[in-house]
CSV table of C-alpha atoms and ligand atoms in Angstrom, one decimal:
chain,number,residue,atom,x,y,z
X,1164,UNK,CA,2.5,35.9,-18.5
X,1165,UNK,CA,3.9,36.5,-14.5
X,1166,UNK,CA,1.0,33.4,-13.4
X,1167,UNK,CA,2.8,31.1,-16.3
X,1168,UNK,CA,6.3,32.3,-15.0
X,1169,UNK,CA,5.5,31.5,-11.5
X,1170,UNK,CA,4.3,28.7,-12.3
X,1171,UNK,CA,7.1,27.4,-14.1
X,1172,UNK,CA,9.2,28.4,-11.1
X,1173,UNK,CA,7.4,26.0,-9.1
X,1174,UNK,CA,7.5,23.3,-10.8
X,1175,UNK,CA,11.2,23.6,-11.4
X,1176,UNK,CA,11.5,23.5,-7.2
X,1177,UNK,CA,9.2,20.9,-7.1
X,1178,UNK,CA,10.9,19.0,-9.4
X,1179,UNK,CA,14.6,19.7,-7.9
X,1180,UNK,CA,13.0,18.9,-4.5
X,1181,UNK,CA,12.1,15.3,-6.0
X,1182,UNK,CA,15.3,15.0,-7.3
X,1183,UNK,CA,17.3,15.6,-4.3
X,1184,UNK,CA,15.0,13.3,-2.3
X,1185,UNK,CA,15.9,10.5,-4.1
X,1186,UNK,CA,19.7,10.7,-4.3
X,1187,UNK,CA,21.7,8.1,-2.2
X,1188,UNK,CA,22.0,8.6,1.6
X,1189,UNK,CA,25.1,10.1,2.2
X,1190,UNK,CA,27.4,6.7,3.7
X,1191,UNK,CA,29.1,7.4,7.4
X,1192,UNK,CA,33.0,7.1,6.9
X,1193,UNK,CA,34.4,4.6,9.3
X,1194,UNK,CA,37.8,3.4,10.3
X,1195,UNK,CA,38.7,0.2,11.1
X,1196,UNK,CA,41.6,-0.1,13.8
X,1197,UNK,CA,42.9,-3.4,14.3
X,1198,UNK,CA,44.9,-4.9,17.0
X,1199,UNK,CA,44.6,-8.7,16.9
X,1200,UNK,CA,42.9,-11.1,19.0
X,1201,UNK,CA,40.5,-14.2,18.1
X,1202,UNK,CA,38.9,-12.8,15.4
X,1203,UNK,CA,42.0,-12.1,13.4
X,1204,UNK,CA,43.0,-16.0,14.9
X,1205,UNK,CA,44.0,-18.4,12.5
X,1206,UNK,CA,43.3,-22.3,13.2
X,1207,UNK,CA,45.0,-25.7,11.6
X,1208,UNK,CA,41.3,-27.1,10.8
X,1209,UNK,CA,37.5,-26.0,10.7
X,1210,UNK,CA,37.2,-28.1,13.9
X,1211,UNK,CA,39.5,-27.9,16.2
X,1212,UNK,CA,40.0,-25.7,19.0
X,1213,UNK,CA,43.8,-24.9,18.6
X,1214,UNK,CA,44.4,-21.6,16.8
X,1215,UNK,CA,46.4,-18.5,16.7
X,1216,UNK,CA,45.2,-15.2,17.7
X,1217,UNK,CA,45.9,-12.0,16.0
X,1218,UNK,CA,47.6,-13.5,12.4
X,1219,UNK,CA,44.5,-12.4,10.1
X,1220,UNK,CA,45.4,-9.1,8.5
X,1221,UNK,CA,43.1,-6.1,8.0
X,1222,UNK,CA,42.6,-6.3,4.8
X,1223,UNK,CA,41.9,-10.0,4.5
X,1224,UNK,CA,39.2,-9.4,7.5
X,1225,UNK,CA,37.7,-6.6,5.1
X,1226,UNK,CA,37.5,-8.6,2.4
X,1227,UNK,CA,36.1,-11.7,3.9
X,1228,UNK,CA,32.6,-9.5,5.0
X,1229,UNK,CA,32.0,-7.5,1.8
X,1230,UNK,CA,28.3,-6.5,3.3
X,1231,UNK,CA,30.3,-4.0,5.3
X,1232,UNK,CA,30.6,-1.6,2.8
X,1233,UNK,CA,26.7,-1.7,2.3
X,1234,UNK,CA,26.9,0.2,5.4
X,1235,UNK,CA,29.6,3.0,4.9
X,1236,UNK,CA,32.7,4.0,3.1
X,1237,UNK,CA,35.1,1.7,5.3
X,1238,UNK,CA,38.8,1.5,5.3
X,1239,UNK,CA,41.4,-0.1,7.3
X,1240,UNK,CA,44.3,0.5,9.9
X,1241,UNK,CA,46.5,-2.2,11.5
X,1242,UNK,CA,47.5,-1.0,14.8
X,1243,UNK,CA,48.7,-4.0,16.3
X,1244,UNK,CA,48.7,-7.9,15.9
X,1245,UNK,CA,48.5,-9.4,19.4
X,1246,UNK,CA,45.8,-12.0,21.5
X,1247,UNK,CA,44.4,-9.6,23.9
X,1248,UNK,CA,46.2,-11.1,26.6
X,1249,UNK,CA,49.7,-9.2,25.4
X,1250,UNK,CA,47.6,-6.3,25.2
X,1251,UNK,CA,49.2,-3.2,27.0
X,1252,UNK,CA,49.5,0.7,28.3
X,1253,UNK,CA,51.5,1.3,25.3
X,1254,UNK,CA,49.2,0.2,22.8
X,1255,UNK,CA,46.6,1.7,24.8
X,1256,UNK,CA,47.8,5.2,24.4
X,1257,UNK,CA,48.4,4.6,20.7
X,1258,UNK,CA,45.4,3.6,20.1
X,1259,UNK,CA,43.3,6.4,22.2
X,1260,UNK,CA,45.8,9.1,20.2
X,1261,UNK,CA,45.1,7.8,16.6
X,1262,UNK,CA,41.2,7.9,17.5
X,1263,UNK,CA,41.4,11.2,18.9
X,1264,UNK,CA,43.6,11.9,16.1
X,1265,UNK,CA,41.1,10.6,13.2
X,1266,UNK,CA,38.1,12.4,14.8
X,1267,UNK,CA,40.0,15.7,15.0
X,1268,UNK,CA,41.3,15.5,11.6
X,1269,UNK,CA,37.4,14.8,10.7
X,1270,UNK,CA,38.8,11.7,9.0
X,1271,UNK,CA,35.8,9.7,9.9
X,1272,UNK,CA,32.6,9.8,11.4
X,1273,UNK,CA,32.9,6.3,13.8
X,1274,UNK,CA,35.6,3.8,14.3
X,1275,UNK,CA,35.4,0.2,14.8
X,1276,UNK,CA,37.9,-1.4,16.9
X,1277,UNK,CA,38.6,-5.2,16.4
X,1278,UNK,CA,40.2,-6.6,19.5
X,1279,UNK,CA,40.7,-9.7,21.4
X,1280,UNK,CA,37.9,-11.1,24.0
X,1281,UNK,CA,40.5,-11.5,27.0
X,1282,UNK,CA,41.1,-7.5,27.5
X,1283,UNK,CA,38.3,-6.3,25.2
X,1284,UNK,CA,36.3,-4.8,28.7
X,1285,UNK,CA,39.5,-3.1,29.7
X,1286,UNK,CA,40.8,-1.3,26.1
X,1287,UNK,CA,37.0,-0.6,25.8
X,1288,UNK,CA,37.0,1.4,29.0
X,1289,UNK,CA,40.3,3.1,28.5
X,1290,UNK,CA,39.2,4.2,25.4
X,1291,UNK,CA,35.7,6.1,27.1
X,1292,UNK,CA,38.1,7.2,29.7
X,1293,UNK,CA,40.5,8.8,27.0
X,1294,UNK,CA,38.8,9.7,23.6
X,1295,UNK,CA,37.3,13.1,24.2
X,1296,UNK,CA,34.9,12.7,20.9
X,1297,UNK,CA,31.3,11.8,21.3
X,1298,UNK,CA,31.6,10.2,17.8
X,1299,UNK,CA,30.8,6.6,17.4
X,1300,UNK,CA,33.4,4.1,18.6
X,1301,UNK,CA,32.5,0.4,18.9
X,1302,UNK,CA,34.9,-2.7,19.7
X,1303,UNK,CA,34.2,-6.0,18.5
X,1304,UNK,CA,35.8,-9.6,18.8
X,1305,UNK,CA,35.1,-13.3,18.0
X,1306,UNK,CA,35.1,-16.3,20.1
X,1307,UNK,CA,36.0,-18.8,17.3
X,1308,UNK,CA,39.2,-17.8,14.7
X,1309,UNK,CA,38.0,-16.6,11.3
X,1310,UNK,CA,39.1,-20.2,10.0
X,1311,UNK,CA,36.4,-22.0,12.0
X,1312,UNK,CA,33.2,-23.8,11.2
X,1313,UNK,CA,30.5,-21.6,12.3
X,1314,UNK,CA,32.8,-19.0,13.2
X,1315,UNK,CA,31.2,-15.5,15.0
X,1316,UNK,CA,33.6,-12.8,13.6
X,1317,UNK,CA,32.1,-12.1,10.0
X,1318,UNK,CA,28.4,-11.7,11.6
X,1319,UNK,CA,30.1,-9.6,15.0
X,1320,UNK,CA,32.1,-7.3,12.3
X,1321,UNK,CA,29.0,-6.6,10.0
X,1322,UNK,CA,27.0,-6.0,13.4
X,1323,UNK,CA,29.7,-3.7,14.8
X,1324,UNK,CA,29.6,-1.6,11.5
X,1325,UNK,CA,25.7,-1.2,11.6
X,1326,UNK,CA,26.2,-0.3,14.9
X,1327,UNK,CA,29.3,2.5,14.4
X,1328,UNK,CA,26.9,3.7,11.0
X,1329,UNK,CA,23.8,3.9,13.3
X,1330,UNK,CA,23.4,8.0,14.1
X,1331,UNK,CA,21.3,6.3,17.7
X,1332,UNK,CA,25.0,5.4,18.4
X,1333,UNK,CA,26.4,8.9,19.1
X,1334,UNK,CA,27.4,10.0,22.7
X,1335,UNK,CA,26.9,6.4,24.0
X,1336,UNK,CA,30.7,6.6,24.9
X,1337,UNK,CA,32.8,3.5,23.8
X,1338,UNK,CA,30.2,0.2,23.2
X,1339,UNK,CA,31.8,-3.0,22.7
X,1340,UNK,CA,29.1,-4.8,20.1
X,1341,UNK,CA,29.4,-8.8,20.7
X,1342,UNK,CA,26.8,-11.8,19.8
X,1343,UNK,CA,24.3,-9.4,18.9
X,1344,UNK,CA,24.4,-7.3,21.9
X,1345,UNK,CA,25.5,-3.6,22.4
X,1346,UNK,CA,27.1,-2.9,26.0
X,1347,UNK,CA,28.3,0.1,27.8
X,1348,UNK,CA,32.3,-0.3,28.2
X,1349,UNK,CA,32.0,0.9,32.2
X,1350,UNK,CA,29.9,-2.4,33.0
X,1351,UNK,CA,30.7,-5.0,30.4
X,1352,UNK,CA,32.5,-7.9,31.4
X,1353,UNK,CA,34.0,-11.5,29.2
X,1354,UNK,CA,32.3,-14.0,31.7
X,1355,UNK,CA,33.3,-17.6,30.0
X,1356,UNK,CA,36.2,-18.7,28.7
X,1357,UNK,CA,34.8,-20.5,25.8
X,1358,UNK,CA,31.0,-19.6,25.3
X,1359,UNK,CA,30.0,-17.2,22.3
X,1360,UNK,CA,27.6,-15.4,24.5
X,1361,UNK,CA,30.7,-14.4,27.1
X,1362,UNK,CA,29.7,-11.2,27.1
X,1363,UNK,CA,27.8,-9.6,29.7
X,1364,UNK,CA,26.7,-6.7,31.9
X,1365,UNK,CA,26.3,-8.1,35.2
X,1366,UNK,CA,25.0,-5.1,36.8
X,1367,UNK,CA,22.7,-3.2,34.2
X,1368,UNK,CA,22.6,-5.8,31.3
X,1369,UNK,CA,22.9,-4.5,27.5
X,1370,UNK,CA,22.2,-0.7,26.4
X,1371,UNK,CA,21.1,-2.7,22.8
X,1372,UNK,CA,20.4,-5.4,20.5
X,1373,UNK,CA,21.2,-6.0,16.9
X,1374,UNK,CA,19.3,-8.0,15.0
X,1375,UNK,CA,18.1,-8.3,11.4
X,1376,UNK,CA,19.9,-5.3,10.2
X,1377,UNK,CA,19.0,-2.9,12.5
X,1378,UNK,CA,20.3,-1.4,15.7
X,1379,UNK,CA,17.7,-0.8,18.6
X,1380,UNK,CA,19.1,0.8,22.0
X,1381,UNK,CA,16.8,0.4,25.4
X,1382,UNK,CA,18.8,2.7,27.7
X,1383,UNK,CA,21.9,4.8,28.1
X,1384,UNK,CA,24.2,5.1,31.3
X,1385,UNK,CA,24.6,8.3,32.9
X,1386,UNK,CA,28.0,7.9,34.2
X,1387,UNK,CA,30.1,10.0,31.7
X,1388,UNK,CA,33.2,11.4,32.9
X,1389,UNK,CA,33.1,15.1,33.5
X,1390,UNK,CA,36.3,15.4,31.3
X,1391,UNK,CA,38.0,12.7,29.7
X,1392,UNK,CA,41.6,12.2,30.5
X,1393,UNK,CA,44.3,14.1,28.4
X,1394,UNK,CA,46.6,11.1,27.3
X,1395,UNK,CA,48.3,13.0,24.3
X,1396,UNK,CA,51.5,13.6,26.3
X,1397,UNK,CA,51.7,10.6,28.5
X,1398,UNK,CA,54.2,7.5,27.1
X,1399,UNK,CA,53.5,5.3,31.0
X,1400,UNK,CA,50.7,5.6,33.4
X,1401,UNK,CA,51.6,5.0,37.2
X,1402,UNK,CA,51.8,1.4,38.4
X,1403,UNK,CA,49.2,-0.3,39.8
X,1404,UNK,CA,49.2,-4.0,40.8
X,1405,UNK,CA,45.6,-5.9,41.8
X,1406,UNK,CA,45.9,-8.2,44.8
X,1407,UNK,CA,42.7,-10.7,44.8
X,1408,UNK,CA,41.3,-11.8,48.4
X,1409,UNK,CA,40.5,-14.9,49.7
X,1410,UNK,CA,40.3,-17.4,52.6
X,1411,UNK,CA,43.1,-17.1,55.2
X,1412,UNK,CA,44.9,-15.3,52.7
X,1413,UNK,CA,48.4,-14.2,53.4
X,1414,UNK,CA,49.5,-10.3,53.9
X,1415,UNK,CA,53.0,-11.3,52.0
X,1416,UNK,CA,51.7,-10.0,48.7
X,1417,UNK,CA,50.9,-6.4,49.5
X,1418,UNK,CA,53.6,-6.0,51.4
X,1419,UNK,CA,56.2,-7.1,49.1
X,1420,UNK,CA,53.9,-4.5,46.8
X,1421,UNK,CA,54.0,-1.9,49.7
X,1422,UNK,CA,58.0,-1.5,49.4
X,1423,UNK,CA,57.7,-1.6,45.7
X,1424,UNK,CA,57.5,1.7,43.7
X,1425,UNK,CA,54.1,1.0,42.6
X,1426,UNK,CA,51.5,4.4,42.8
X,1427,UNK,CA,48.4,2.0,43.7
X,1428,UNK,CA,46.5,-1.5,44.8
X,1429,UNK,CA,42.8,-2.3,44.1
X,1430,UNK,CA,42.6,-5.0,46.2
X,1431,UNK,CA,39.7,-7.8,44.8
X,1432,UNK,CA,37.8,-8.3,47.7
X,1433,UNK,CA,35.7,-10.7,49.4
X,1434,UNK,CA,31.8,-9.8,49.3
X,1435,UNK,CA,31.2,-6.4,49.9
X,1436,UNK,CA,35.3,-5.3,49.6
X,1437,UNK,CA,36.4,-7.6,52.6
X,1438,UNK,CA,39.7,-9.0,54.2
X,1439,UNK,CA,41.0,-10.5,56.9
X,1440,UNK,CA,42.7,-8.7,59.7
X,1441,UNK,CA,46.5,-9.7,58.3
X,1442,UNK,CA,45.7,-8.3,55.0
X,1443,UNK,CA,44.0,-5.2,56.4
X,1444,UNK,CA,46.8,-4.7,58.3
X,1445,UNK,CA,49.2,-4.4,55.6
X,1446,UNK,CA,47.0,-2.7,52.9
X,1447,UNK,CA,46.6,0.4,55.9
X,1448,UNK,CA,50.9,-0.1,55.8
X,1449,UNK,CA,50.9,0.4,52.3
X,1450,UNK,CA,48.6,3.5,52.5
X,1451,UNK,CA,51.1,4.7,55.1
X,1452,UNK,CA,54.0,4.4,52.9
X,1453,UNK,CA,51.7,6.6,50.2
X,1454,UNK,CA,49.9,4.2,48.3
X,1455,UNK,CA,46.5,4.5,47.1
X,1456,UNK,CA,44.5,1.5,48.0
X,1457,UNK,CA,41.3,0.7,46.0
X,1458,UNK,CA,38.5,-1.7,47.9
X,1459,UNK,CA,37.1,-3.2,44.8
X,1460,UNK,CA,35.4,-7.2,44.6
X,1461,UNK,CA,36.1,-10.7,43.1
X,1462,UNK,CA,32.1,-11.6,43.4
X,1463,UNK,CA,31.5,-10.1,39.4
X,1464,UNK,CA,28.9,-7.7,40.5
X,1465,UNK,CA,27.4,-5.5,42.7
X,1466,UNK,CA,29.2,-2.2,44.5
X,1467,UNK,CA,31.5,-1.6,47.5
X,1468,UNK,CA,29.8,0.9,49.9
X,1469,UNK,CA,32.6,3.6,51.3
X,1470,UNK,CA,32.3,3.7,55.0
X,1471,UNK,CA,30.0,1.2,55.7
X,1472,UNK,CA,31.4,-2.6,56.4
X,1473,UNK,CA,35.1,-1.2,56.4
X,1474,UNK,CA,35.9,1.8,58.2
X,1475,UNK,CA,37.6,3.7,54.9
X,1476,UNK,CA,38.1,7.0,56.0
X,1477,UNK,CA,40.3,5.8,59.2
X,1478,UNK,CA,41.9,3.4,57.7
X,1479,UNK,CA,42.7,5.9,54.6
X,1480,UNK,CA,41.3,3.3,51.4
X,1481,UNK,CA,39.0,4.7,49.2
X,1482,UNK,CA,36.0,2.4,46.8
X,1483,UNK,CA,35.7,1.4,43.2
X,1484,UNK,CA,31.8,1.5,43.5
X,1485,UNK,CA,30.6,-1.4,41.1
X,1486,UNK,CA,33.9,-1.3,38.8
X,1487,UNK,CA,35.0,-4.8,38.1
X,1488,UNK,CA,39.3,-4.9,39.3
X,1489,UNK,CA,40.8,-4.7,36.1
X,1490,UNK,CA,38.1,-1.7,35.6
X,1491,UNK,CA,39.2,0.2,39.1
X,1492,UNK,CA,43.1,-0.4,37.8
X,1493,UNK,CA,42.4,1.3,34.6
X,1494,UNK,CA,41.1,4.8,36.4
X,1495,UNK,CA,43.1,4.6,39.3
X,1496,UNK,CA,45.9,5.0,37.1
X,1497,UNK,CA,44.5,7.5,34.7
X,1498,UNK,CA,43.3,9.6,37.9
X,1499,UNK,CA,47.0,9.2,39.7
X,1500,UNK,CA,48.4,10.5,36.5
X,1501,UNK,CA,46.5,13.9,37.0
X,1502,UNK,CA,46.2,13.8,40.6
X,1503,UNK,CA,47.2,12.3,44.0
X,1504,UNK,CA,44.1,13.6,46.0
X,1505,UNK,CA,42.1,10.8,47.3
X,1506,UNK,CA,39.0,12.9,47.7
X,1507,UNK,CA,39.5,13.4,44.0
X,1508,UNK,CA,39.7,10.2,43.1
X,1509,UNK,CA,37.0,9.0,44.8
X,1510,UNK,CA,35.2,11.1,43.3
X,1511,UNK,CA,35.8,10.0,39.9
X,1512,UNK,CA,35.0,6.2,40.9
X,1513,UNK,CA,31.3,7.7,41.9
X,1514,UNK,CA,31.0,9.4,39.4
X,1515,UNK,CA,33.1,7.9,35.8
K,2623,SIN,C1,42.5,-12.8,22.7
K,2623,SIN,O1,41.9,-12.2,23.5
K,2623,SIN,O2,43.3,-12.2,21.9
K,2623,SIN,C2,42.3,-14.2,22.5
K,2623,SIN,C3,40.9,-14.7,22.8
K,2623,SIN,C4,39.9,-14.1,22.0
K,2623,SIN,O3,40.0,-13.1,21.2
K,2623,SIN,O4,38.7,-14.6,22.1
């Protein structure tokens, strides 16, 4: 009688085991935060080039990829309409607050961001520098408006939702998922004006590749910030203006920035951080009135080396390492809003 019960017992497990197997996979919950840009664009004709960025609303963008929701339980927030180009630190801090928000209320388990191409690199990296979640946050755009022939944005938003669903996405930091490519938000950069496959990473090339439904990642970057910058209370971030280098360039535009109030210049410089002696002279002046001056370089790649062509440490300029300008901009002014130290900052350049 106790074998028979046993037995029964064990085929009961066996048979709830089954059962549970086969139920559905339980679907990520992901939120998607809109702001504008190309792929919400709307044009007068499948052909032509002319359109207008940011007047597609979330829900019509939902609707228009149904596949999504193969992927997870996906809903919607507008939280802007604008092209890229009108993008700014107030919607920045908006945006990093509801994210931090969502993930704190455990409202969802990734986030997609659809954005503009012009400043998708820059929200992308303010966003790693600010979210303090290790959840899933991907930004996607489009290079043709939604009312194009052979238009990108359906097949980038489907990709970028694989890619939020995908559990190989978490602690990657903020990805921007474009043309089936996954990059890291420190290195990406938009390097055409017109071409689908803009996007690139000049330095390290991209952490992934989507293709065929499925999300494979090659490698990961190690630069994480230590601790991600506490925007919760912050409505501005200190100014700072990027002046770009070039052949017998004038010194009249850092100094009419040096008797400014402005907090900072990263100066886009030639090859390896370079200027000529003018300029030099009145990026040290600028230093001397308190500014924090920023070697960074218009070439598109490769790193400024502190100390080595320029004599930083007399001269009192620090490096932005391989950050692209509008890159070094972005954590100069997150590090001046904590801090005024220049060791400090330089710091976080070698190491954010
Ligand atoms: C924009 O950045 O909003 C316009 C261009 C684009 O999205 O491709």
């Amino acid at each position: 009688m106790k074998k028979i019960f046993l037995l029964f017992l064990v085929s009961f497990a066996f048979i709830h085991i089954q059962a549970q197997d086969k139920s559905p996979k339980k679907m990520p919950r992901i939120i998607i935060l809109a702001t504008g840009g190309t792929i919400a664009g709307s044009g007068e004709s499948e052909t032509k080039a002319a359109y207008t960025a940011g007047k597609v609303p979330i829900d019509d963008l939902l609707n228009a990829v149904p596949q999504i929701h193969n992927y997870g339980k996906i809903t919607g927030e507008q939280i802007a309409q604008i092209g890229s180009q009108d993008m700014n630190i107030t919607t920045w801090l908006k945006l990093a607050n509801r994210i931090n928000q969502i993930f704190k209320d455990n409202l969802a388990d990734a986030i997609v961001v659809t954005h503009g191409t012009d400043t998708q690199e820059e929200t992308a990296y303010f966003l790693d520098l600010t979210v303090q979640y290790e959840k899933p946050v991907v930004l996607v755009g489009a290079m043709r408006p939604s009312t194009a022939m052979s238009q990108d944005g359906n097949r980038n938003l489907l990709d970028a939702v694989m890619v939020a669903a995908d559990p190989k996405s978490q602690d990657k930091g903020v990805i921007v998922s474009m043309n089936e490519r996954i990059f890291d938000s420190r290195d990406v950069t938009k390097t055409s004006t017109t071409n689908l496959g803009t996007f690139q990473s000049r330095n390290f090339g991209p952490i992934g590749l989507i293709y065929d439904g499925k999300v494979s990642y090659y490698y990961k970057s190690l630069r994480d910030p230590a601790k991600k910058f506490d925007v919760s209370k912050l409505t501005s971030l200190p100014q700072v203006e990027i002046v770009y280098g070039y052949a017998d360039a004038s010194p009249l535009t850092v100094t009419c920035l040096a008797n400014s109030p402005i907090k900072g210049i990263v100066y886009a410089g030639m090859g390896n951080g370079n200027f000529n002696a003018p300029v030099g002279k009145a990026l040290e002046e600028a230093v001397k009135k308190g500014i924090v001056v920023c070697r960074s370089n218009r070439a598109g790649s490769g790193r400024i080396t502190l100390e080595n062509e320029v004599d930083d440490a007399a001269l009192g300029f620090i490096v932005a390492d391989d950050l692209s300008p509008q890159k070094a901009r972005i954590l100069l002014m997150l590090s001046l809003s904590e801090t005024s130290d220049k060791s400090k900052i330089q710091t976080n350049f070698f190491e954010y």
